[in-house]
Coordinates of N, CA and C in Angstrom, one line a residue:
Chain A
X256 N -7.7 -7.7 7.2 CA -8.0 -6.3 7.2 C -7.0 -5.5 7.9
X257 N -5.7 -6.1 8.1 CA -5.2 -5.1 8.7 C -3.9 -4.7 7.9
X258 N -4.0 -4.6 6.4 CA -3.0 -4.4 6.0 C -2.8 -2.6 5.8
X259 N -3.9 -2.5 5.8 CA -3.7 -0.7 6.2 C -4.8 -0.3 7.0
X260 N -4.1 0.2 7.9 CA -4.7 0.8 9.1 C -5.2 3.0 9.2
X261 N -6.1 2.6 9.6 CA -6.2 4.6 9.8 C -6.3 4.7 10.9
X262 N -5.9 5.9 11.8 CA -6.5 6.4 12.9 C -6.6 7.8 12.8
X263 N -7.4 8.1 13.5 CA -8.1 7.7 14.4 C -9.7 7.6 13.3
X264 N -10.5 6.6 14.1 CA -11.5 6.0 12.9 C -12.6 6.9 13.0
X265 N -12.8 7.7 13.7 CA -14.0 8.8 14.3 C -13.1 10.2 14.3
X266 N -13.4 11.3 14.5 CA -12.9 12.5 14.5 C -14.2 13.3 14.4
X267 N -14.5 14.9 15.3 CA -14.9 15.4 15.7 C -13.5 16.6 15.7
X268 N -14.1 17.3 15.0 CA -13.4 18.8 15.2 C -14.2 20.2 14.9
X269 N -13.9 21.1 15.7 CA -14.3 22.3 15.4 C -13.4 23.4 14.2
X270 N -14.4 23.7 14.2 CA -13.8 24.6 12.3 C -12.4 25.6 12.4
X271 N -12.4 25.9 13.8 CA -10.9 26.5 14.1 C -9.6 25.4 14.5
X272 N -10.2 23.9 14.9 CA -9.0 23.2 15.1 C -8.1 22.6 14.2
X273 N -7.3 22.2 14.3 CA -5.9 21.6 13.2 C -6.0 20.2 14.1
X274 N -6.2 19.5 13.0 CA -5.9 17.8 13.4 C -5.3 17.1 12.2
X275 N -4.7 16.0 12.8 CA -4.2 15.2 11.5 C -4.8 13.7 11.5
X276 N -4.9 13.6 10.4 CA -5.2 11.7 9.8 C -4.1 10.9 9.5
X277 N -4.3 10.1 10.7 CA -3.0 8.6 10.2 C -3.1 7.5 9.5
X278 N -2.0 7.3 8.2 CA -2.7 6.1 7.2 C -1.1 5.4 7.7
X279 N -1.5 3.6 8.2 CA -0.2 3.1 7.3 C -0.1 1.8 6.7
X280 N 0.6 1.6 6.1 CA 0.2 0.7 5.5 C 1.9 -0.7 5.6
X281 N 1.0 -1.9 6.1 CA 1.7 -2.9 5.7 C 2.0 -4.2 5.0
X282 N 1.8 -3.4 3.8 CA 2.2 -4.4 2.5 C 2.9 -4.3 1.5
X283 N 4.1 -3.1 2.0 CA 5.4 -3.2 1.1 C 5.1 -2.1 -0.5
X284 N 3.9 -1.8 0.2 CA 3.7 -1.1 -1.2 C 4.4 0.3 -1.4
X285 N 4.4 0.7 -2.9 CA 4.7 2.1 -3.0 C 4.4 3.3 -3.3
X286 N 3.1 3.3 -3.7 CA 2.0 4.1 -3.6 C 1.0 4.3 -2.7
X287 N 0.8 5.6 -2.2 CA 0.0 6.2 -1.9 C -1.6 7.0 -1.7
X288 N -2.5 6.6 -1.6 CA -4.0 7.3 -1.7 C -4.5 8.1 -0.7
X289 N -4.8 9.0 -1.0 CA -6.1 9.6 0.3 C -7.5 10.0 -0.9
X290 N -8.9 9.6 -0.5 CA -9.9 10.2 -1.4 C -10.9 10.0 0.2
X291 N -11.9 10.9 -0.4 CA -13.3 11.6 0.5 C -14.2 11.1 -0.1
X292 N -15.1 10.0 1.0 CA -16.3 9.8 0.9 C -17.4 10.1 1.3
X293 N -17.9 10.7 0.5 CA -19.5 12.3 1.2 C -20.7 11.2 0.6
X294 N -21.8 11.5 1.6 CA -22.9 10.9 1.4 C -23.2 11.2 0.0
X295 N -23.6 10.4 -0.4 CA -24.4 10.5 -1.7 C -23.7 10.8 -3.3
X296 N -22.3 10.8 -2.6 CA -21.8 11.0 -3.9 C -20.8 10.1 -4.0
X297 N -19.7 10.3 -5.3 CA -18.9 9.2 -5.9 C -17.7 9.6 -4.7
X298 N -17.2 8.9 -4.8 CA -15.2 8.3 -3.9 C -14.7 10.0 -4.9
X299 N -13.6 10.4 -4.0 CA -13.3 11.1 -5.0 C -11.7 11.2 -4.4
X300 N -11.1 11.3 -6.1 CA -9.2 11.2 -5.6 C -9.1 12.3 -5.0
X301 N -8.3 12.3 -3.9 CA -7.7 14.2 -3.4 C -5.8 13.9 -3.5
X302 N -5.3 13.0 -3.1 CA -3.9 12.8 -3.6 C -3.4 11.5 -4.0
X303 N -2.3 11.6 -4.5 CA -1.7 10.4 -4.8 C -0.5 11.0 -4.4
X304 N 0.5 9.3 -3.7 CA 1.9 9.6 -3.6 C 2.9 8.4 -4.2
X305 N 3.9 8.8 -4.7 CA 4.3 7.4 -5.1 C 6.1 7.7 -5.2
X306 N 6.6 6.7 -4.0 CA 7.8 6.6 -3.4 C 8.0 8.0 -2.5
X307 N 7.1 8.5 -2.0 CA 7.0 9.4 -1.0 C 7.2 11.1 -1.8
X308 N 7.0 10.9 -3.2 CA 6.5 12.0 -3.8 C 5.0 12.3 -3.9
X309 N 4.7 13.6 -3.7 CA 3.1 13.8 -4.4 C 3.1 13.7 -5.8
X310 N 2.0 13.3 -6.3 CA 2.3 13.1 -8.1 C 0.8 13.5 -8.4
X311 N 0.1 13.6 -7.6 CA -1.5 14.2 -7.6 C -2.3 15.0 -6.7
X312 N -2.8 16.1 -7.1 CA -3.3 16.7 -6.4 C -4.7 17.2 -7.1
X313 N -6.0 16.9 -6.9 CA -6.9 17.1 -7.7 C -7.9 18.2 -7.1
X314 N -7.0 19.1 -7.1 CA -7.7 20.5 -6.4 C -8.2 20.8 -5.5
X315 N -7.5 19.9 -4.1 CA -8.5 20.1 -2.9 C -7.8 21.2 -2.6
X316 N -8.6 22.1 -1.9 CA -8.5 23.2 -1.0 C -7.2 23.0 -0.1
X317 N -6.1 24.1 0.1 CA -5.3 24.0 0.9 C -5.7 23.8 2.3
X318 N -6.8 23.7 2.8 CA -6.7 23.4 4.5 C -6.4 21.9 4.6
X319 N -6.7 21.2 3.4 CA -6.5 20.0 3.4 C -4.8 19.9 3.2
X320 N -3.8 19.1 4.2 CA -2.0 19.3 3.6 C -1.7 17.6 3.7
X321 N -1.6 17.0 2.6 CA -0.4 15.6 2.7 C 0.6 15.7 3.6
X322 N 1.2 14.6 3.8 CA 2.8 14.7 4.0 C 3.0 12.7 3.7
X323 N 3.9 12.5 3.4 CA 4.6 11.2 2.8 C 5.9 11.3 3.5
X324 N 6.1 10.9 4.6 CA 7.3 10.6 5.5 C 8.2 9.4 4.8
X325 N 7.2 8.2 4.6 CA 8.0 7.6 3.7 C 7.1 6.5 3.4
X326 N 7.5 5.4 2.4 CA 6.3 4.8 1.8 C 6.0 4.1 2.5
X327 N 5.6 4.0 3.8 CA 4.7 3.5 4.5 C 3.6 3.8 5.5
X328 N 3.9 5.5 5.6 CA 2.8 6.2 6.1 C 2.6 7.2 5.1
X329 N 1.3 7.9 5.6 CA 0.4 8.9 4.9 C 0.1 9.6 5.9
X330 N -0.2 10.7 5.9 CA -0.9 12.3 7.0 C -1.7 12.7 6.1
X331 N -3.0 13.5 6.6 CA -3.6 14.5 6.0 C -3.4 15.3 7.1
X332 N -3.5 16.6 7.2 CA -3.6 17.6 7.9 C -4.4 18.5 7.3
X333 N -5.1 18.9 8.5 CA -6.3 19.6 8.7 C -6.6 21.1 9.6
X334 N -6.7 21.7 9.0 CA -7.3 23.0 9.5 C -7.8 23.9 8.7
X335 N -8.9 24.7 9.7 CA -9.9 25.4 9.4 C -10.3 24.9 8.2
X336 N -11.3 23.5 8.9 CA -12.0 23.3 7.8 C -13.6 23.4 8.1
X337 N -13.9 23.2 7.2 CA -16.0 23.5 6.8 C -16.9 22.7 7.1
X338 N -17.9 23.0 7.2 CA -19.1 21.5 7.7 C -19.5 20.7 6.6
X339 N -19.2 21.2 5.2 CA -19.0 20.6 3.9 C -17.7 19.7 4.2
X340 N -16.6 19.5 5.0 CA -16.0 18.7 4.7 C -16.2 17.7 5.1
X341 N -16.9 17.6 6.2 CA -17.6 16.1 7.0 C -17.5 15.0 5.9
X342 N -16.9 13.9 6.5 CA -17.1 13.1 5.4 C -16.2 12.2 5.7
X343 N -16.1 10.2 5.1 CA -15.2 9.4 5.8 C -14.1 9.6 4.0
X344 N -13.1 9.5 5.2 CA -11.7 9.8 4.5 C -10.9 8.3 4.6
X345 N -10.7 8.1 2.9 CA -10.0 6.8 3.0 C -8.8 6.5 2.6
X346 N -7.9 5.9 2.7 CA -6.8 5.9 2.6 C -6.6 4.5 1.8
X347 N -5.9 4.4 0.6 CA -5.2 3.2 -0.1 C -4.1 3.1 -0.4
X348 N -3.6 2.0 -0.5 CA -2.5 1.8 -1.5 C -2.2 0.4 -2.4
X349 N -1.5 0.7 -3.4 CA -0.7 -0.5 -4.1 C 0.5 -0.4 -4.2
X350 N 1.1 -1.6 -5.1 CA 2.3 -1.9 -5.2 C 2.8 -0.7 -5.6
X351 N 2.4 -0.1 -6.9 CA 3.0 0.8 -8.1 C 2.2 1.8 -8.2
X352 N 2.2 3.1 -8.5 CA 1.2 3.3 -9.2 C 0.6 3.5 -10.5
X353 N 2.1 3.2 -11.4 CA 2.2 2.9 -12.3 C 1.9 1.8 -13.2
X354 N 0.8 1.2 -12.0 CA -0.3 0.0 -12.7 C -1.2 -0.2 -12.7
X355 N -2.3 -1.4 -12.8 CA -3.0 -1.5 -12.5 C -3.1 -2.4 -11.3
X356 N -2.4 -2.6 -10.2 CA -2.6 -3.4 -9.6 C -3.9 -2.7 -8.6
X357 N -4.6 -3.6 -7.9 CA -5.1 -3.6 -7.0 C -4.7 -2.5 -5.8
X358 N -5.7 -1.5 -5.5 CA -5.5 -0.5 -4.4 C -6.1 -1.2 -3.4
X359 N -5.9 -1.3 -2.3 CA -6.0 -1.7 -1.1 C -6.3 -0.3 0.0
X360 N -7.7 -0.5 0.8 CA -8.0 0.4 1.2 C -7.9 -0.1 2.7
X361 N -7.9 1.4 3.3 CA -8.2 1.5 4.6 C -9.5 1.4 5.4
X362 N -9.9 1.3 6.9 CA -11.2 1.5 7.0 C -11.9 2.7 7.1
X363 N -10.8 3.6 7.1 CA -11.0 5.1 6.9 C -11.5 5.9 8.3
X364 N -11.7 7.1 8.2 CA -11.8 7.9 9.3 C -12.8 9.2 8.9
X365 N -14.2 8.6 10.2 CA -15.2 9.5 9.9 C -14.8 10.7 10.6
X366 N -15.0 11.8 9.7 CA -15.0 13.4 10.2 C -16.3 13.8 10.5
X367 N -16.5 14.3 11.6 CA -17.4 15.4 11.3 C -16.6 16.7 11.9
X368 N -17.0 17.8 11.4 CA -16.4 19.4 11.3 C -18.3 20.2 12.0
X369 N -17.8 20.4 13.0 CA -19.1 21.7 13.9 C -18.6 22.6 13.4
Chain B
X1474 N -12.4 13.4 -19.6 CA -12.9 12.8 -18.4 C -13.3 11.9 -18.7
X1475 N -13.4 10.8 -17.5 CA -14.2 9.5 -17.5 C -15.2 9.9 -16.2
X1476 N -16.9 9.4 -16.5 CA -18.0 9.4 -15.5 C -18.2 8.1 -15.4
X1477 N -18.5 7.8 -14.2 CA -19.3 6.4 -13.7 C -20.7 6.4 -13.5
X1478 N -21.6 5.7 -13.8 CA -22.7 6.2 -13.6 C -23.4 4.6 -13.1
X1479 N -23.7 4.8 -11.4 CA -24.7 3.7 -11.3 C -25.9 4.0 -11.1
X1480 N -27.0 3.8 -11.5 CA -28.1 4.2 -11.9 C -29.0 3.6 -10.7
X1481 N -28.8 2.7 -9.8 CA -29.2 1.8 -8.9 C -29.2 2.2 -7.7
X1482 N -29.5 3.5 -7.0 CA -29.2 3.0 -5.5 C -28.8 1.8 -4.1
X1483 N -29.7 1.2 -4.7 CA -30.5 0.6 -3.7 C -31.1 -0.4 -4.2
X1484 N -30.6 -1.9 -3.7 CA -31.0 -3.3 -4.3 C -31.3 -4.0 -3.2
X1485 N -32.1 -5.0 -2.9 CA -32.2 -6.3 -2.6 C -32.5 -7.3 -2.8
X1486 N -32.1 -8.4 -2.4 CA -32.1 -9.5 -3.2 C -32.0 -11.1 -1.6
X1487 N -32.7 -12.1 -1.8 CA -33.4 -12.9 -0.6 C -31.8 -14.0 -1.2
X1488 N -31.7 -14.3 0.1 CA -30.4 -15.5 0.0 C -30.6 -16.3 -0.9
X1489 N -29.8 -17.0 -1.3 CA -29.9 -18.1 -2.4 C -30.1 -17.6 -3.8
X1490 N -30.6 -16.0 -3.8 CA -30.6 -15.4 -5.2 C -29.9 -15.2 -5.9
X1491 N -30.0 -14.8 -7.2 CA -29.2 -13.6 -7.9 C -29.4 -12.3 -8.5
X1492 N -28.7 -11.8 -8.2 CA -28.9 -10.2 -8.3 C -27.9 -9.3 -9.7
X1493 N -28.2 -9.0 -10.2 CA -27.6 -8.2 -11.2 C -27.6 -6.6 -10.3
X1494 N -26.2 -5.6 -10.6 CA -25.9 -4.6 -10.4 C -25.6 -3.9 -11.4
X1495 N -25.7 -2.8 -11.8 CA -25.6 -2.1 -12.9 C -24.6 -0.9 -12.8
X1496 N -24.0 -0.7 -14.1 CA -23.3 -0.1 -14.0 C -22.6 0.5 -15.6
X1497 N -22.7 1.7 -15.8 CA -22.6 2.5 -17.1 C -21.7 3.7 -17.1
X1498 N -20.8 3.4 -17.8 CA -19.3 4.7 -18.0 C -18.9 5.1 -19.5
X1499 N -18.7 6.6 -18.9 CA -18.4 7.2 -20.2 C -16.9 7.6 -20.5
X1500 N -16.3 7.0 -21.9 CA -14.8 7.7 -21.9 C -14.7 7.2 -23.5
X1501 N -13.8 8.5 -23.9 CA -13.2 8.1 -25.1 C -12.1 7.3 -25.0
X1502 N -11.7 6.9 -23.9 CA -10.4 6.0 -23.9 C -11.2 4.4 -25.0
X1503 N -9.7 3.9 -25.3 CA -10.0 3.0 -25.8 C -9.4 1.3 -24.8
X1504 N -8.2 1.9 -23.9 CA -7.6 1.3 -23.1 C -8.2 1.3 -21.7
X1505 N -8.6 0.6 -20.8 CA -9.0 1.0 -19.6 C -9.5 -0.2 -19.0
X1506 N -10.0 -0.3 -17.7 CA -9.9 -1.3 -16.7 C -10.9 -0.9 -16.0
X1507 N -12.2 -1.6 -15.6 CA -12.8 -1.6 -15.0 C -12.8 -2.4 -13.6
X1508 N -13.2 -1.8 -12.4 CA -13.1 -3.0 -11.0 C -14.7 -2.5 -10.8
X1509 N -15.2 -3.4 -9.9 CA -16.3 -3.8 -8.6 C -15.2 -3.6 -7.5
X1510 N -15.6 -2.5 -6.4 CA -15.2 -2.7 -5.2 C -16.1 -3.0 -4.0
X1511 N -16.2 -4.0 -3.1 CA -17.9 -4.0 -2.2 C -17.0 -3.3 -0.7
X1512 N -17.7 -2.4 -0.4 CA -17.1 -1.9 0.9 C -18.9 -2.8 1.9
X1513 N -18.5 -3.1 2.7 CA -19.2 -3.6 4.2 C -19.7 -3.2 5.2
X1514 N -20.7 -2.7 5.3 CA -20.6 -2.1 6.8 C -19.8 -1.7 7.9
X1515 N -19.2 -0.6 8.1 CA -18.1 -0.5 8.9 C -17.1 -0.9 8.7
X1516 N -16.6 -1.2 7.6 CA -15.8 -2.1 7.6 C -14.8 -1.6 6.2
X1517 N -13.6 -2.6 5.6 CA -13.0 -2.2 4.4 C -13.6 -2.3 3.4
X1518 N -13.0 -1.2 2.3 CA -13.5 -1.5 0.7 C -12.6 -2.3 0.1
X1519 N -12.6 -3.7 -0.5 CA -12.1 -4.5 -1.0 C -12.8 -4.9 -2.5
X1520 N -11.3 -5.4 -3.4 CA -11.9 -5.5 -4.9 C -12.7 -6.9 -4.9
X1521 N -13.5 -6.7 -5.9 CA -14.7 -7.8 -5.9 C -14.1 -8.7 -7.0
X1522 N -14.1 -7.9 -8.4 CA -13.6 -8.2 -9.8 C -13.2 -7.0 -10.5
X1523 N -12.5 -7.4 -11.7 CA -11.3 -6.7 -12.2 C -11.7 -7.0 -13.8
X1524 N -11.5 -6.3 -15.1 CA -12.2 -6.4 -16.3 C -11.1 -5.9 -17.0
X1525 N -10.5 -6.2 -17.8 CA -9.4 -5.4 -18.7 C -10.4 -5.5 -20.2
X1526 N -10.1 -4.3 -20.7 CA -10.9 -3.5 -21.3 C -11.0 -4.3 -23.3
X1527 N -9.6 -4.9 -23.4 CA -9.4 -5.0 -24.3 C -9.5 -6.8 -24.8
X1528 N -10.1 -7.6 -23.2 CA -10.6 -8.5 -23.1 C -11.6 -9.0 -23.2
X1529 N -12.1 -9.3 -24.7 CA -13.6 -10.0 -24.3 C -14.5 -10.8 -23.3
X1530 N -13.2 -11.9 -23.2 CA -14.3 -12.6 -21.8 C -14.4 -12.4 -20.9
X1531 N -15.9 -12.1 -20.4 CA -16.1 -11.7 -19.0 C -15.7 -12.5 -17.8
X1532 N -15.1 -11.4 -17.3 CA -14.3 -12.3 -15.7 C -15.1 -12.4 -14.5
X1533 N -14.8 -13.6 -14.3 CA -15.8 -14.1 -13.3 C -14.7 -14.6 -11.5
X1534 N -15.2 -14.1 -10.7 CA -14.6 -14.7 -9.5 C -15.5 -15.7 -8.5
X1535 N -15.9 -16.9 -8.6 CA -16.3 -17.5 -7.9 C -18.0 -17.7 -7.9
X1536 N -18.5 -16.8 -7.3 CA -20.0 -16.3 -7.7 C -20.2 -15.3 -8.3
X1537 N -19.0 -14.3 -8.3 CA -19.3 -12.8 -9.1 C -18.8 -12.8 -10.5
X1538 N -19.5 -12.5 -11.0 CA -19.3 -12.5 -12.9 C -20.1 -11.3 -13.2
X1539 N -19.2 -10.6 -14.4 CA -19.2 -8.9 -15.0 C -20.1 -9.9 -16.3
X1540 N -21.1 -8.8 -17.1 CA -21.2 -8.6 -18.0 C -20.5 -7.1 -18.8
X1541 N -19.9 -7.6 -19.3 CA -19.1 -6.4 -20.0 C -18.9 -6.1 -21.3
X1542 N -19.9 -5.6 -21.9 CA -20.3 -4.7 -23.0 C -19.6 -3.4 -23.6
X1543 N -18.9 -3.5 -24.3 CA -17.9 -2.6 -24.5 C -18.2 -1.6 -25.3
X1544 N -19.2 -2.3 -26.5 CA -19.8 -0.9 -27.5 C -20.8 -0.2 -26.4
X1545 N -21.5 -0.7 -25.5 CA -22.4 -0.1 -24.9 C -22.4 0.7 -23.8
X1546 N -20.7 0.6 -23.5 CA -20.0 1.2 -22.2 C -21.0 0.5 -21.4
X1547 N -21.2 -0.4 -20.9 CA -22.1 -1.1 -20.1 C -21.0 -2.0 -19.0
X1548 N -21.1 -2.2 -17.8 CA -20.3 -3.1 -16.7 C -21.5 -3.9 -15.6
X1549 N -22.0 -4.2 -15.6 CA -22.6 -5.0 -14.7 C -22.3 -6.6 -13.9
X1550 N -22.3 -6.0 -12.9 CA -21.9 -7.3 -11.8 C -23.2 -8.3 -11.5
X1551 N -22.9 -9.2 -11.6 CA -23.6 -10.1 -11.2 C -23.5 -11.3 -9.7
X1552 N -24.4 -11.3 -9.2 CA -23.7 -12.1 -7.8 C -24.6 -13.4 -8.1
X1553 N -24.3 -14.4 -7.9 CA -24.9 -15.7 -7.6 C -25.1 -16.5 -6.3
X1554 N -26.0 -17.1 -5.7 CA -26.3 -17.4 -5.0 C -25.8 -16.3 -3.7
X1555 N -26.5 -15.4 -3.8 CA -26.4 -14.0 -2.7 C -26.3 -14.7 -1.0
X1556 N -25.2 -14.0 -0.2 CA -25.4 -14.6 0.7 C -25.3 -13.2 1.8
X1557 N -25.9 -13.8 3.0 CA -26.2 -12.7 4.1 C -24.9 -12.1 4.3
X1558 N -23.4 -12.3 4.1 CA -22.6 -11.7 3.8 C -21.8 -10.7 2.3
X1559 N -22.9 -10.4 1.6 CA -22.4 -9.9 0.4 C -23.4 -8.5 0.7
X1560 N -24.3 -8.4 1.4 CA -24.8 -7.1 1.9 C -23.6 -6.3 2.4
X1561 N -23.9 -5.0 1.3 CA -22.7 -3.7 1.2 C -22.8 -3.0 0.3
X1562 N -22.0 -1.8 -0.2 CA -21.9 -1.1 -1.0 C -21.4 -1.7 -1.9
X1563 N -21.8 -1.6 -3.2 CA -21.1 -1.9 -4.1 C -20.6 -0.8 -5.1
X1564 N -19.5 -0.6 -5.1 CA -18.5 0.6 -6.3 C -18.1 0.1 -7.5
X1565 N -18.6 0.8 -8.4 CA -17.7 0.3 -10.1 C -17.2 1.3 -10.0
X1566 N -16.0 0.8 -10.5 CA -15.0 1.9 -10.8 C -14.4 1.7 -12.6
X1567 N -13.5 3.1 -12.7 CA -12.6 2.7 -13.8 C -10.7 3.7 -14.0
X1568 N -10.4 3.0 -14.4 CA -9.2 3.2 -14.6 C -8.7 3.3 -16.1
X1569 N -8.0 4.2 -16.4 CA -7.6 4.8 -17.7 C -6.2 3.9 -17.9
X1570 N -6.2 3.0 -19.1 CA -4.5 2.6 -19.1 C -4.1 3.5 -20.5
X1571 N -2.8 3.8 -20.4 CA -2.0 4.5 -21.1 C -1.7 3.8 -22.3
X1572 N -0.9 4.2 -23.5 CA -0.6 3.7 -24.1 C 0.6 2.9 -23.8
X1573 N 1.1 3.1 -23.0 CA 3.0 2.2 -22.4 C 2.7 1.7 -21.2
X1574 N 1.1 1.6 -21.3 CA 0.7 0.7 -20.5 C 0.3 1.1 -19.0
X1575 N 0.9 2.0 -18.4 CA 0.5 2.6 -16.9 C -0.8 3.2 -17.0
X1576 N -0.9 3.5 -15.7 CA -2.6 4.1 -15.5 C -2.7 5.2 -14.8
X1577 N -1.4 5.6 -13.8 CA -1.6 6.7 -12.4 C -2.2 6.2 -11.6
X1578 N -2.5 5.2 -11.5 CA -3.4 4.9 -10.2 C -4.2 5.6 -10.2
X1579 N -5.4 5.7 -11.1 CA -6.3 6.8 -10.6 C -7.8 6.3 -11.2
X1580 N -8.0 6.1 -9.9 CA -9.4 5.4 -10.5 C -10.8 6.3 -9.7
X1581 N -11.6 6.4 -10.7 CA -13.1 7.1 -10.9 C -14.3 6.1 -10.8
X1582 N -15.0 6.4 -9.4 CA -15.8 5.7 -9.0 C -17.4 6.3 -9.2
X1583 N -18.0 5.2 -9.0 CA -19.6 5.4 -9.2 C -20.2 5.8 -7.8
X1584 N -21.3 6.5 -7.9 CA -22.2 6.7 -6.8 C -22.3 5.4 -5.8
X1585 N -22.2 4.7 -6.0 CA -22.4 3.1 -5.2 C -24.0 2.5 -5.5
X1586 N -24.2 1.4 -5.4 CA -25.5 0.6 -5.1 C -25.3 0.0 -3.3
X1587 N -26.4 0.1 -2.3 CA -26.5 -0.6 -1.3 C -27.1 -1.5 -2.2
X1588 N -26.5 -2.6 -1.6 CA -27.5 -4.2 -1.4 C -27.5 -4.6 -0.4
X1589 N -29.0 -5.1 0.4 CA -29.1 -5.6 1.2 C -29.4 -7.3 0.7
X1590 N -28.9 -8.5 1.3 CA -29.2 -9.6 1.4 C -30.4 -10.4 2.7
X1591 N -31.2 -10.5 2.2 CA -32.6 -11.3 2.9 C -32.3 -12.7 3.4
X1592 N -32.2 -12.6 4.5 CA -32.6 -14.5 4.9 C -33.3 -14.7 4.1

């Protein structure tokens, strides 16, 4: 389980603060994931990166910001966000993304937003 | 668009059983890839089994075996001899392959099933 790691695994923020989410990953891969898991509903994509490009972005709201330093970390950045955003944030990756290989997930990082 | 649909919340099933999990997707694709992912309690989401679309026989990993029904858009996981460690979520997912064969990485998950396992 420790081939991709998140921190911090809990988070607590107030709706005016800016925080960031750390993904990284060590298994050589070159693609990148972040998706949001809300109670009761499906996994859902928010970015893809692959070789430290964004190549997806599936209409999350700008408070939500990527960044891909390089293909082995991942950031989400966060501010002024909603109590709708509460929710655990997971982080994957594979080799390509231009396959089908196996995504490999993180243990992710519960939000809650007061 | 591709939908997942698991129709199941919520399953249990007493050790030593088997349990069927259900699972139903809609797409005009003709190419595509279906996984099982079981996430754990607190823990990681890891792939269960993997289905390529244009494969008839159902793929089986050890005690987990898909029925995969292709006219029916139908995917169901099957566990065998259920053990106190297979209690978790379980995710079907799917994946679109292209015609040159890539996918985007982009896979479309189901609501989940809990299953709990029973001494």
């Amino acid at each position: 389980e420790t081939g991709v790691t998140q921190t911090p695994r809990h988070l607590v923020m107030g709706m005016t603060n800016k925080k960031s989410l750390k993904c990284e990953q060590h298994l050589g891969h070159n693609a990148m994931y972040w998706y949001k898991q809300s109670a009761k509903k499906p996994l859902e994509l928010m970015f893809v990166y692959s070789l430290e490009e964004r190549v997806e972005n599936n209409s999350v709201p700008s408070r939500f910001s990527p960044e891909c330093p390089n293909s082995s970390h991942l950031f989400l950045h966060l501010h002024t966000l909603q109590p709708e955003d509460s929710a655990l944030y997971l982080c994957a990756s594979s080799q390509d993304m231009f396959s089908t290989d196996t995504q490999y997930f993180g243990p992710g990082t519960r939000l809650t937003v007061l | 668009a591709q939908t997942v649909t698991q129709s199941q919340p919520e399953m249990s099933v007493q050790e030593a059983e088997t349990v069927t999990l259900s699972c139903t997707y809609d797409t005009s694709e003709n190419n595509y890839y279906l996984f099982w992912y079981k996430q754990p309690p607190s823990r990681q989401m890891i792939l269960v089994i993997r289905q390529e679309a244009y494969k008839q026989q159902n793929a089986t990993e050890n005690r987990f075996s898909v029925n995969f029904q292709k006219a029916a858009k139908s995917f169901s996981l099957k566990i065998s001899d259920s053990q106190l460690g297979d209690t978790a979520m379980y995710f079907c997912a799917f994946m679109k392959r292209t015609a040159g064969g890539t996918s985007y990485g982009k896979l479309t998950f189901g609501q989940g099933t809990i299953l709990t396992v029973h001494p």
